[in-house]
Amino acid sequence: MSGGDCNGAGRLSSRGAQLAAEEPSLYYRGLGFARENPYDARTRPDGVIQLGLADNKAMAAFMSHALNLSQKSTQEHTEGRLSACDEEPFNRSQPLSIDPDSLVITSGATAAVGLLAHVLADAGDAFVVPTPYYPGFTVDLERQAGVTIIPAATYSDSGFDISTSSLEAALRESQGEGGDEQEEPRQGGGGAEDEGRAERSRGRGRRRKVRGVLLSSPSNPLGCTFSNTTLLNVLHFCRKNCLHLISDEIYAGSVYNGDGFTSLLRLAEPRDYPFLHIVYGPSKDLGIPGFRIGACYSLNPAVQSAITKLARFCSPSRHTQALLAPLLSDSLFAQAYLSENQCRLRKASSTAQEALLQIGVKCLPGSNAGVFLWCDFRQFISPKNSIRGEEDLFLRLLRQGGVNITPGGACGCCEPGWFRLCFAGSPEEELQLAIDRISRTLLQS
């Protein structure tokens, strides 16, 4: 190429160009706005209070002390990696028998979900995902693996419980038959995620090969555990239709009310093992997202072999693993931590729900897990039952009120007006200030 002929030197691939041009969704716009204008009681009292990020800072001092002790330990792990035994005391309130050879360590649960999507589906294939879902799933599946989300709609009149009929309607949609009229996915102009929903709606009638179901259990953003009946219904649906089931159980150790957590692995039968894949990571339960540790557990030898080969691109450092391994393998530490963590989460959740109720905002009944609440703002949006009303309220809360919470549209929710509010990432006084700001903003509408 001659010295002056450089027209194509700076060009990206088509996929690179698409990523570069992509506009962030409302979820990521909110996170970015709060990050650029963070609240600080002393230096920036007018800054944005971040209630849109699923952080658990309730045990920050506890963990800081434990990590300092662990760092002084000389314990090292064979091959410099965590094992199934290390995570077992921590993420299961009822111990399970784990095969270490079926566990692949990754740099976070996000990486594990992405790897599974990559090896279970081809670009253009689809996963059924019950709504509302974690807004990051859109990126994990669609952007990274080229896999389409087909939403299985759930509704408030049933507590957003997952029904077999909603899963079946989503499967019919993938086959080009369309679902029931009420299952129509919402459309809106909130960025890439909303554009993706609009594209799926325009593509109704287009056949897509569904490879599996992706479930977050306990639910993010609902903040609750599913009943064994619901979990078994999902498992039976996948078995009946020969579909894979990815269960993201990253909040397994953050159940603070009720009967505790039941993993799908406990409910599965041996005939389900080739199709069931469990994702976990301690970042939420331990409040250490920056450590980037996760795991994928699959009893399917082919799946395990494939993700092992890809895991080299997203492996945590040996130092990080060596630092966490003593904590995760210490059953006494796990018992003490989980008990105190559950107590603090229960208190923070109750405080937030009571404060929200005083300003006329109800939360989904049965909230008992995770670090967030699913909040009903439907009476405060205008026009009523509209996506535009939800987006307007989100932007007013963010820009005028100085509070970032996640709009339900970013989670694929079919009913405008629901929001996810994270209660464990801020001190109690800051959380109360955020709710006071929300109240003032609502009164101005």
Coordinates of C-alpha atoms in Angstrom, one line a residue:
M1 CA 0.0 0.0 0.0
S2 CA 1.4 3.4 -0.9
G3 CA 2.2 5.9 1.8
G4 CA -0.8 8.1 0.9
D5 CA -3.3 5.3 0.6
C6 CA -4.5 4.9 4.2
N7 CA -8.3 5.2 3.7
G8 CA -8.9 1.8 5.5
A9 CA -6.2 1.9 8.1
G10 CA -8.4 3.0 11.0
R11 CA -11.5 1.0 10.1
L12 CA -13.0 -1.4 12.6
S13 CA -14.6 -4.7 11.8
S14 CA -18.4 -4.6 11.3
R15 CA -18.9 -5.9 14.8
G16 CA -16.4 -3.4 16.2
A17 CA -18.1 -0.6 14.4
Q18 CA -21.5 -1.7 15.7
L19 CA -20.2 -1.8 19.3
A20 CA -18.5 1.6 18.9
A21 CA -21.8 3.2 17.7
E22 CA -24.0 1.6 20.2
E23 CA -25.8 3.9 22.6
P24 CA -26.1 2.9 26.2
S25 CA -29.4 1.9 27.7
L26 CA -31.1 3.8 30.4
Y27 CA -29.6 1.4 32.9
Y28 CA -26.0 2.2 31.9
R29 CA -26.8 5.9 31.4
G30 CA -28.0 6.1 35.0
L31 CA -24.9 4.3 36.3
G32 CA -22.6 6.6 34.2
F33 CA -24.4 9.8 35.3
A34 CA -24.1 8.8 39.0
R35 CA -20.5 7.8 38.6
E36 CA -19.6 11.2 37.0
N37 CA -21.5 13.1 39.7
P38 CA -21.2 11.0 42.9
Y39 CA -22.8 12.1 46.2
D40 CA -20.4 12.9 49.1
A41 CA -21.8 14.3 52.3
R42 CA -18.9 16.7 52.7
T43 CA -17.5 17.4 49.3
R44 CA -20.5 17.0 47.0
P45 CA -23.8 17.1 48.9
D46 CA -25.7 17.8 45.7
G47 CA -24.3 14.7 43.9
V48 CA -26.2 11.7 42.7
I49 CA -26.9 9.0 45.3
Q50 CA -26.3 5.6 43.6
L51 CA -29.2 3.2 44.3
G52 CA -28.9 1.5 40.8
L53 CA -25.8 -0.6 41.4
A54 CA -26.2 -4.0 43.1
D55 CA -23.5 -3.5 45.7
N56 CA -23.4 -5.0 49.2
K57 CA -21.4 -2.7 51.5
A58 CA -23.2 -3.8 54.6
M59 CA -20.3 -6.0 55.6
A60 CA -17.4 -3.9 54.3
A61 CA -15.6 -3.5 57.6
F62 CA -16.0 -7.2 58.4
M63 CA -14.6 -8.2 55.0
S64 CA -11.7 -5.8 55.2
H65 CA -10.6 -7.3 58.4
A66 CA -11.0 -10.9 57.1
L67 CA -9.0 -10.1 53.9
N68 CA -6.2 -8.5 55.9
L69 CA -5.9 -11.7 57.9
S70 CA -6.1 -13.9 54.8
Q71 CA -3.4 -11.9 53.1
K72 CA -1.0 -12.6 56.0
S73 CA -1.7 -16.3 55.7
T74 CA 0.9 -18.4 53.9
Q75 CA -1.6 -20.9 52.6
E76 CA -1.4 -21.6 48.9
H77 CA -3.6 -23.8 46.8
T78 CA -2.5 -26.5 44.4
E79 CA -2.4 -25.2 40.9
G80 CA -3.2 -21.7 42.3
R81 CA -6.9 -22.1 41.8
L82 CA -10.0 -22.4 43.9
S83 CA -11.7 -25.7 44.1
A84 CA -15.3 -26.9 44.6
C85 CA -14.5 -27.5 48.3
D86 CA -13.5 -23.8 48.7
E87 CA -16.9 -22.3 47.6
E88 CA -19.1 -25.1 49.1
P89 CA -19.4 -23.8 52.7
F90 CA -20.2 -20.3 51.4
N91 CA -22.8 -20.5 48.7
R92 CA -25.0 -23.3 50.0
S93 CA -27.0 -23.2 53.1
Q94 CA -27.7 -26.9 52.5
P95 CA -24.4 -28.6 51.4
L96 CA -24.4 -30.4 48.1
S97 CA -22.1 -33.0 46.7
I98 CA -19.9 -31.3 44.2
D99 CA -17.6 -32.9 41.6
P100 CA -14.4 -30.7 41.5
D101 CA -13.7 -31.8 37.9
S102 CA -17.0 -30.2 36.8
L103 CA -16.2 -26.8 38.2
V104 CA -14.5 -24.1 36.0
I105 CA -13.3 -20.9 37.7
T106 CA -13.8 -17.7 35.8
S107 CA -13.3 -14.0 36.3
G108 CA -16.8 -13.4 37.7
A109 CA -20.3 -14.7 37.1
T110 CA -20.7 -12.5 34.1
A111 CA -17.9 -14.3 32.4
A112 CA -19.4 -17.6 33.3
V113 CA -22.7 -16.7 31.8
G114 CA -21.0 -15.4 28.6
L115 CA -18.9 -18.6 28.2
L116 CA -22.0 -20.8 28.6
A117 CA -23.9 -18.7 26.0
H118 CA -21.0 -19.0 23.7
V119 CA -20.7 -22.8 23.9
L120 CA -24.4 -23.6 24.1
A121 CA -25.7 -21.4 21.3
D122 CA -24.7 -20.1 17.9
A123 CA -25.0 -16.4 16.9
G124 CA -28.6 -15.8 16.0
D125 CA -29.9 -18.5 18.4
A126 CA -32.0 -17.5 21.4
F127 CA -32.4 -18.0 25.1
V128 CA -35.8 -17.7 26.9
V129 CA -35.4 -15.3 29.9
P130 CA -38.3 -14.7 32.3
T131 CA -39.0 -11.0 32.9
P132 CA -38.1 -8.9 34.7
Y133 CA -34.5 -9.9 34.3
Y134 CA -31.1 -8.6 35.3
P135 CA -30.4 -5.8 32.8
G136 CA -26.8 -6.9 32.3
F137 CA -28.1 -10.2 30.7
T138 CA -28.8 -8.2 27.5
V139 CA -25.1 -7.4 27.2
D140 CA -23.9 -10.8 28.4
L141 CA -25.9 -12.7 25.8
E142 CA -26.7 -10.4 22.9
R143 CA -23.6 -8.3 22.7
Q144 CA -21.0 -10.8 23.7
A145 CA -22.3 -14.1 22.2
G146 CA -24.8 -12.8 19.6
V147 CA -27.6 -14.7 21.3
T148 CA -31.1 -13.2 21.3
I149 CA -33.2 -12.9 24.4
I150 CA -36.8 -14.0 24.0
P151 CA -38.6 -12.6 27.1
A152 CA -41.1 -14.9 29.0
A153 CA -43.5 -12.3 30.3
T154 CA -44.6 -12.3 34.0
Y155 CA -47.0 -9.9 35.7
S156 CA -47.6 -8.3 39.0
D157 CA -51.0 -9.9 39.6
S158 CA -49.2 -13.2 40.1
G159 CA -46.2 -11.6 42.0
F160 CA -44.1 -11.9 38.8
D161 CA -44.0 -15.7 39.3
I162 CA -42.8 -17.7 36.3
S163 CA -45.6 -19.7 34.7
T164 CA -45.3 -22.6 32.3
S165 CA -47.6 -20.8 30.0
S166 CA -45.3 -17.8 29.8
L167 CA -42.4 -20.0 28.9
E168 CA -44.5 -21.8 26.3
A169 CA -45.6 -18.5 24.8
A170 CA -42.0 -17.4 24.5
L171 CA -41.1 -20.7 22.8
R172 CA -44.0 -20.3 20.3
E173 CA -42.7 -16.8 19.6
S174 CA -39.3 -18.2 18.7
Q175 CA -41.0 -20.6 16.2
G176 CA -42.7 -17.7 14.4
E177 CA -46.1 -18.4 15.8
G178 CA -46.3 -15.4 18.2
G179 CA -47.5 -15.4 21.8
D180 CA -50.7 -14.3 23.4
E181 CA -51.6 -10.6 22.9
Q182 CA -50.8 -9.8 26.6
E183 CA -47.3 -11.3 26.2
E184 CA -46.3 -8.6 23.7
P185 CA -42.8 -7.3 24.8
R186 CA -42.6 -3.6 25.6
Q187 CA -40.9 -1.3 23.2
G188 CA -39.2 2.0 24.0
G189 CA -36.5 4.4 23.2
G190 CA -34.2 3.8 26.2
G191 CA -31.1 2.8 24.2
A192 CA -29.6 -0.5 23.1
E193 CA -31.7 -2.7 25.4
D194 CA -34.9 -1.1 24.4
E195 CA -33.9 -1.1 20.7
G196 CA -33.3 -4.8 21.2
R197 CA -36.8 -5.3 22.5
A198 CA -38.2 -3.3 19.6
E199 CA -36.2 -5.4 17.2
R200 CA -37.5 -8.6 18.7
S201 CA -41.0 -7.2 18.3
R202 CA -40.5 -6.3 14.7
G203 CA -39.0 -9.7 14.2
R204 CA -42.1 -11.5 15.5
G205 CA -42.7 -14.3 13.1
R206 CA -39.0 -14.8 12.5
R207 CA -37.9 -18.3 13.5
R208 CA -35.1 -18.6 16.0
K209 CA -33.6 -21.7 17.5
V210 CA -34.0 -21.6 21.2
R211 CA -31.1 -23.3 23.0
G212 CA -32.1 -22.8 26.6
V213 CA -33.6 -20.8 29.5
L214 CA -31.5 -18.4 31.6
L215 CA -32.8 -17.9 35.1
S216 CA -31.5 -15.7 38.0
S217 CA -32.3 -17.5 41.3
P218 CA -32.7 -15.8 43.7
S219 CA -34.2 -13.2 41.4
N220 CA -32.5 -10.1 40.3
P221 CA -34.3 -7.6 40.2
L222 CA -37.3 -9.0 42.1
G223 CA -35.3 -9.5 45.3
C224 CA -36.9 -12.8 46.2
T225 CA -36.5 -16.6 46.0
F226 CA -38.6 -18.8 43.8
S227 CA -40.7 -21.6 45.3
N228 CA -39.6 -25.2 44.7
T229 CA -42.7 -25.6 42.6
T230 CA -41.8 -22.7 40.3
L231 CA -38.2 -24.0 40.0
L232 CA -39.4 -27.5 39.2
N233 CA -41.8 -26.2 36.6
V234 CA -38.9 -24.4 34.9
L235 CA -36.8 -27.6 35.1
H236 CA -39.6 -29.7 33.7
F237 CA -40.2 -27.2 30.8
C238 CA -36.6 -27.5 29.8
R239 CA -36.6 -31.3 30.1
K240 CA -39.8 -31.5 28.0
N241 CA -38.4 -29.3 25.3
C242 CA -34.8 -30.5 25.4
L243 CA -33.4 -27.1 26.4
H244 CA -30.4 -26.2 28.5
L245 CA -31.0 -24.4 31.8
I246 CA -28.5 -21.8 33.1
S247 CA -29.2 -21.0 36.7
D248 CA -27.4 -17.8 37.9
E249 CA -27.3 -18.3 41.7
I250 CA -25.0 -15.4 42.6
Y251 CA -27.2 -14.3 45.5
A252 CA -27.5 -17.8 47.0
G253 CA -25.8 -16.6 50.2
S254 CA -27.9 -13.4 50.5
V255 CA -31.3 -14.8 51.5
Y256 CA -32.2 -12.9 54.7
N257 CA -35.8 -14.1 55.3
G258 CA -37.8 -17.2 54.8
D259 CA -36.7 -20.8 54.5
G260 CA -33.4 -20.1 52.8
F261 CA -32.1 -20.9 49.3
T262 CA -32.6 -24.1 47.2
S263 CA -30.3 -24.6 44.3
L264 CA -31.7 -26.1 41.1
L265 CA -28.9 -28.7 41.4
R266 CA -30.7 -30.0 44.5
L267 CA -34.0 -30.4 42.7
A268 CA -32.6 -31.9 39.5
E269 CA -32.7 -35.6 38.6
P270 CA -29.7 -37.4 37.0
R271 CA -31.4 -37.2 33.6
D272 CA -31.3 -33.3 33.9
Y273 CA -27.6 -33.1 34.6
P274 CA -26.5 -32.8 31.0
F275 CA -28.7 -29.8 30.5
L276 CA -28.3 -28.0 33.9
H277 CA -25.5 -25.5 34.4
I278 CA -25.0 -23.5 37.6
V279 CA -23.3 -20.1 37.8
Y280 CA -22.0 -18.7 41.1
G281 CA -19.6 -16.1 42.4
P282 CA -18.9 -14.6 45.8
S283 CA -18.8 -11.0 44.7
K284 CA -22.4 -10.2 45.8
D285 CA -22.6 -12.3 49.0
L286 CA -19.1 -11.1 50.1
G287 CA -19.4 -7.6 48.7
I288 CA -16.2 -7.9 46.7
P289 CA -17.1 -7.2 43.1
G290 CA -13.7 -6.0 42.2
F291 CA -12.1 -9.4 42.8
R292 CA -13.7 -10.8 39.7
I293 CA -14.2 -14.4 40.9
G294 CA -16.9 -16.7 39.6
A295 CA -17.6 -20.3 38.7
C296 CA -19.5 -22.4 36.3
Y297 CA -20.6 -25.9 37.4
S298 CA -21.7 -28.3 34.7
L299 CA -22.0 -32.1 34.7
N300 CA -22.0 -32.2 30.9
P301 CA -18.5 -33.3 29.9
A302 CA -18.7 -31.7 26.5
V303 CA -19.8 -28.3 28.0
Q304 CA -17.2 -28.5 30.7
S305 CA -14.4 -29.2 28.2
A306 CA -15.5 -26.4 25.9
I307 CA -15.7 -23.7 28.6
T308 CA -12.4 -24.9 30.1
K309 CA -10.7 -24.1 26.8
L310 CA -12.3 -20.7 26.7
A311 CA -11.7 -19.9 30.4
R312 CA -8.1 -18.9 29.7
F313 CA -9.4 -15.6 28.4
C314 CA -11.2 -14.8 31.6
S315 CA -9.3 -16.4 34.4
P316 CA -8.7 -14.7 37.8
S317 CA -5.2 -14.2 39.0
R318 CA -3.6 -16.9 41.2
H319 CA -3.0 -14.2 43.8
T320 CA -6.7 -13.4 44.0
Q321 CA -7.6 -17.1 44.2
A322 CA -5.0 -17.7 46.9
L323 CA -6.3 -14.7 48.9
L324 CA -9.9 -15.8 48.8
A325 CA -9.5 -19.6 49.1
P326 CA -8.8 -19.6 52.9
L327 CA -12.0 -17.6 53.5
L328 CA -14.2 -19.6 51.2
S329 CA -13.0 -22.9 52.6
D330 CA -13.4 -21.9 56.2
S331 CA -16.8 -23.1 57.4
L332 CA -16.6 -21.3 60.7
F333 CA -16.0 -18.0 58.9
A334 CA -18.7 -18.7 56.4
Q335 CA -21.2 -19.4 59.2
A336 CA -20.3 -16.2 61.1
Y337 CA -20.3 -14.1 58.0
L338 CA -23.6 -15.4 56.5
S339 CA -25.4 -15.0 59.8
E340 CA -24.3 -11.4 60.3
N341 CA -24.8 -10.5 56.6
Q342 CA -28.3 -11.8 56.7
C343 CA -29.1 -9.8 59.8
R344 CA -27.8 -6.6 58.3
L345 CA -29.5 -7.1 54.9
R346 CA -32.8 -7.9 56.7
K347 CA -32.5 -4.6 58.7
A348 CA -31.6 -2.5 55.6
S349 CA -34.4 -4.0 53.6
S350 CA -36.9 -3.4 56.3
T351 CA -35.7 0.2 56.8
A352 CA -36.0 0.9 53.1
Q353 CA -39.4 -0.7 52.7
E354 CA -40.8 1.3 55.6
A355 CA -39.4 4.6 54.4
L356 CA -40.7 3.9 50.9
L357 CA -44.2 3.0 52.1
Q358 CA -44.3 6.4 54.0
I359 CA -44.1 8.2 50.6
G360 CA -46.6 5.9 49.0
V361 CA -44.3 3.4 47.2
K362 CA -45.0 -0.2 47.8
C363 CA -42.5 -3.0 47.2
L364 CA -43.1 -6.5 45.9
P365 CA -44.4 -8.6 48.8
G366 CA -42.1 -11.5 49.8
S367 CA -38.9 -9.6 49.3
N368 CA -36.3 -11.8 51.0
A369 CA -33.1 -12.0 49.0
G370 CA -30.4 -10.0 47.3
V371 CA -29.6 -6.4 47.8
F372 CA -32.5 -4.7 46.1
L373 CA -36.3 -4.1 46.2
W374 CA -38.8 -4.2 43.3
C375 CA -40.7 -1.0 43.8
D376 CA -44.1 0.0 42.4
F377 CA -44.1 3.6 41.1
R378 CA -46.9 3.0 38.6
Q379 CA -49.2 5.7 40.3
F380 CA -46.5 8.3 39.8
I381 CA -45.9 8.0 36.0
S382 CA -47.7 10.0 33.4
P383 CA -49.1 9.1 31.0
K384 CA -50.3 6.2 33.0
N385 CA -49.1 2.7 32.0
S386 CA -46.7 4.2 29.5
I387 CA -43.1 3.5 28.7
R388 CA -42.6 7.3 28.1
G389 CA -44.0 8.0 31.6
E390 CA -41.6 5.5 33.2
E391 CA -38.6 7.0 31.3
D392 CA -39.6 10.5 32.2
L393 CA -39.8 9.6 35.9
F394 CA -36.4 7.9 35.8
L395 CA -34.8 11.0 34.2
R396 CA -36.5 13.4 36.7
L397 CA -35.3 11.3 39.7
L398 CA -31.8 11.2 38.2
R399 CA -31.3 14.7 37.0
Q400 CA -33.6 16.7 39.4
G401 CA -33.8 14.5 42.4
G402 CA -30.2 13.3 42.3
V403 CA -31.1 9.6 42.8
N404 CA -30.3 6.7 40.4
I405 CA -32.6 3.7 40.4
T406 CA -33.2 1.2 37.6
P407 CA -36.3 1.5 35.5
G408 CA -38.2 -1.7 34.9
G409 CA -37.9 -1.3 31.1
A410 CA -34.2 -2.0 31.4
C411 CA -35.2 -5.3 32.9
G412 CA -37.7 -6.2 30.2
C413 CA -40.6 -5.6 32.6
C414 CA -44.0 -5.6 30.7
E415 CA -45.7 -3.2 33.2
P416 CA -44.3 0.3 33.1
G417 CA -43.7 1.9 36.4
W418 CA -41.7 -0.7 38.3
F419 CA -38.2 0.2 39.4
R420 CA -35.3 -1.7 41.1
L421 CA -33.8 0.1 44.2
C422 CA -30.6 -1.2 45.7
F423 CA -30.6 -0.7 49.5
A424 CA -27.3 -2.3 50.6
G425 CA -24.8 0.0 48.9
S426 CA -25.3 3.1 51.0
P427 CA -25.2 3.9 54.8
E428 CA -28.6 4.2 56.4
E429 CA -28.6 8.0 56.6
E430 CA -27.7 8.2 52.9
L431 CA -30.4 5.8 52.0
Q432 CA -32.9 7.8 53.9
L433 CA -31.7 11.0 52.2
A434 CA -32.2 9.3 48.8
I435 CA -35.8 8.4 49.7
D436 CA -36.4 11.9 50.9
R437 CA -35.2 13.2 47.5
I438 CA -37.4 10.7 45.7
S439 CA -40.4 12.0 47.8
R440 CA -39.7 15.6 46.9
T441 CA -39.4 14.7 43.2
L442 CA -42.7 12.8 43.3
L443 CA -44.4 15.8 44.9
Q444 CA -43.2 18.1 42.2
S445 CA -44.8 16.0 39.4

